């Protein structure tokens, strides 16, 4: 991953896939990254920059037979994601999926 925007697009795509795999059919995927959010709102991913691969994947998943949308939230409303990111850096995790919230989040 070469940029924050690309990492956020990967997280959006993977989060949508995870929600689908878990059987959720009505999903709002929240991001606090304005660049990534605006990119996902474009109508034609083929006209995008170097991130068109993830954008195409996101558009494909969004159009499956379910209700899925991407929403922009304020960074201050995303404390859980910030805590998880700090924990990942602290523990030198490269990629992790949690199916249940880790203990620091529960407390």
mmCIF file of C-alpha atoms in Angstrom:
data_model
loop_
_atom_site.group_PDB
_atom_site.id
_atom_site.type_symbol
_atom_site.label_atom_id
_atom_site.label_comp_id
_atom_site.label_asym_id
_atom_site.label_seq_id
_atom_site.Cartn_x
_atom_site.Cartn_y
_atom_site.Cartn_z
ATOM 1 C CA UNK A 1 0.000 0.000 0.000
ATOM 2 C CA UNK A 2 1.560 3.238 -1.093
ATOM 3 C CA UNK A 3 -0.898 5.770 0.259
ATOM 4 C CA UNK A 4 -3.461 6.408 2.943
ATOM 5 C CA UNK A 5 -6.154 6.616 0.271
ATOM 6 C CA UNK A 6 -5.197 3.231 -1.187
ATOM 7 C CA UNK A 7 -5.110 1.629 2.268
ATOM 8 C CA UNK A 8 -8.545 3.056 3.055
ATOM 9 C CA UNK A 9 -9.963 1.799 -0.257
ATOM 10 C CA UNK A 10 -8.584 -1.652 0.515
ATOM 11 C CA UNK A 11 -10.214 -1.527 3.962
ATOM 12 C CA UNK A 12 -13.563 -0.473 2.464
ATOM 13 C CA UNK A 13 -13.450 -3.287 -0.104
ATOM 14 C CA UNK A 14 -12.383 -5.905 2.433
ATOM 15 C CA UNK A 15 -14.933 -4.690 4.978
ATOM 16 C CA UNK A 16 -17.731 -4.983 2.440
ATOM 17 C CA UNK A 17 -16.602 -8.497 1.533
ATOM 18 C CA UNK A 18 -16.474 -9.484 5.187
ATOM 19 C CA UNK A 19 -19.983 -8.129 5.783
ATOM 20 C CA UNK A 20 -21.252 -10.109 2.770
ATOM 21 C CA UNK A 21 -19.490 -13.283 3.928
ATOM 22 C CA UNK A 22 -21.059 -12.890 7.379
ATOM 23 C CA UNK A 23 -24.502 -12.738 5.778
ATOM 24 C CA UNK A 24 -25.339 -9.101 6.418
ATOM 25 C CA UNK A 25 -27.625 -7.707 3.717
ATOM 26 C CA UNK A 26 -28.128 -4.120 4.900
ATOM 27 C CA UNK A 27 -24.739 -2.448 5.445
ATOM 28 C CA UNK A 28 -23.369 1.042 5.896
ATOM 29 C CA UNK A 29 -19.597 1.143 5.546
ATOM 30 C CA UNK A 30 -18.210 4.200 7.322
ATOM 31 C CA UNK A 31 -14.961 5.960 6.475
ATOM 32 C CA UNK A 32 -13.333 9.100 7.797
ATOM 33 C CA UNK A 33 -11.111 9.460 4.720
ATOM 34 C CA UNK A 34 -12.636 12.156 2.500
ATOM 35 C CA UNK A 35 -10.453 11.227 -0.508
ATOM 36 C CA UNK A 36 -11.523 7.578 -0.380
ATOM 37 C CA UNK A 37 -15.168 8.487 0.164
ATOM 38 C CA UNK A 38 -15.214 10.880 -2.808
ATOM 39 C CA UNK A 39 -13.514 8.266 -4.989
ATOM 40 C CA UNK A 40 -16.224 5.714 -4.151
ATOM 41 C CA UNK A 41 -18.921 8.209 -5.133
ATOM 42 C CA UNK A 42 -17.646 8.524 -8.722
ATOM 43 C CA UNK A 43 -19.869 6.897 -11.308
ATOM 44 C CA UNK A 44 -17.153 5.445 -13.541
ATOM 45 C CA UNK A 45 -14.120 3.795 -11.865
ATOM 46 C CA UNK A 46 -12.355 3.449 -15.214
ATOM 47 C CA UNK A 47 -11.776 7.220 -15.197
ATOM 48 C CA UNK A 48 -10.026 7.079 -11.820
ATOM 49 C CA UNK A 49 -6.372 7.220 -10.972
ATOM 50 C CA UNK A 50 -4.050 4.400 -9.957
ATOM 51 C CA UNK A 51 -6.608 3.154 -7.416
ATOM 52 C CA UNK A 52 -9.074 2.081 -10.089
ATOM 53 C CA UNK A 53 -8.432 -1.591 -9.231
ATOM 54 C CA UNK A 54 -9.865 -1.239 -5.723
ATOM 55 C CA UNK A 55 -12.567 1.165 -6.883
ATOM 56 C CA UNK A 56 -13.749 -1.323 -9.497
ATOM 57 C CA UNK A 57 -13.870 -4.044 -6.841
ATOM 58 C CA UNK A 58 -15.811 -1.762 -4.479
ATOM 59 C CA UNK A 59 -18.322 -0.837 -7.208
ATOM 60 C CA UNK A 60 -18.783 -4.507 -8.051
ATOM 61 C CA UNK A 61 -19.469 -5.491 -4.427
ATOM 62 C CA UNK A 62 -21.801 -2.530 -3.830
ATOM 63 C CA UNK A 63 -23.990 -3.693 -6.725
ATOM 64 C CA UNK A 64 -24.527 -7.250 -5.466
ATOM 65 C CA UNK A 65 -28.040 -8.164 -4.303
ATOM 66 C CA UNK A 66 -27.985 -6.295 -0.998
ATOM 67 C CA UNK A 67 -28.276 -2.808 0.436
ATOM 68 C CA UNK A 68 -24.759 -1.472 0.880
ATOM 69 C CA UNK A 69 -23.579 2.104 1.000
ATOM 70 C CA UNK A 70 -20.485 4.039 1.960
ATOM 71 C CA UNK A 71 -20.812 6.929 4.372
ATOM 72 C CA UNK A 72 -18.411 9.686 5.399
ATOM 73 C CA UNK A 73 -18.077 10.229 9.136
ATOM 74 C CA UNK A 74 -16.025 12.647 11.204
ATOM 75 C CA UNK A 75 -12.627 11.419 12.297
ATOM 76 C CA UNK A 76 -13.601 11.977 15.948
ATOM 77 C CA UNK A 77 -16.452 9.478 15.487
ATOM 78 C CA UNK A 78 -14.002 6.781 14.415
ATOM 79 C CA UNK A 79 -12.172 6.157 17.691
ATOM 80 C CA UNK A 80 -12.608 2.376 17.528
ATOM 81 C CA UNK A 81 -10.844 2.211 14.145
ATOM 82 C CA UNK A 82 -8.065 4.428 15.503
ATOM 83 C CA UNK A 83 -7.621 2.146 18.530
ATOM 84 C CA UNK A 84 -7.453 -0.927 16.283
ATOM 85 C CA UNK A 85 -4.924 0.743 13.984
ATOM 86 C CA UNK A 86 -2.716 1.701 16.962
ATOM 87 C CA UNK A 87 -2.917 -1.848 18.309
ATOM 88 C CA UNK A 88 -1.940 -3.245 14.898
ATOM 89 C CA UNK A 89 1.090 -0.951 14.689
ATOM 90 C CA UNK A 90 2.098 -1.712 18.274
ATOM 91 C CA UNK A 91 1.897 -5.473 17.643
ATOM 92 C CA UNK A 92 3.425 -5.219 14.146
ATOM 93 C CA UNK A 93 0.377 -6.793 12.518
ATOM 94 C CA UNK A 94 0.315 -6.623 8.734
ATOM 95 C CA UNK A 95 -3.271 -7.791 8.206
ATOM 96 C CA UNK A 96 -5.801 -8.928 10.778
ATOM 97 C CA UNK A 97 -9.537 -9.590 10.764
ATOM 98 C CA UNK A 98 -11.427 -9.604 14.027
ATOM 99 C CA UNK A 99 -14.783 -11.351 14.072
ATOM 100 C CA UNK A 100 -15.350 -10.162 17.644
ATOM 101 C CA UNK A 101 -14.051 -6.932 19.139
ATOM 102 C CA UNK A 102 -10.691 -7.343 20.931
ATOM 103 C CA UNK A 103 -10.610 -6.733 24.682
ATOM 104 C CA UNK A 104 -9.295 -3.129 24.527
ATOM 105 C CA UNK A 105 -12.364 -2.170 22.489
ATOM 106 C CA UNK A 106 -14.792 -3.884 24.851
ATOM 107 C CA UNK A 107 -13.461 -1.951 27.826
#
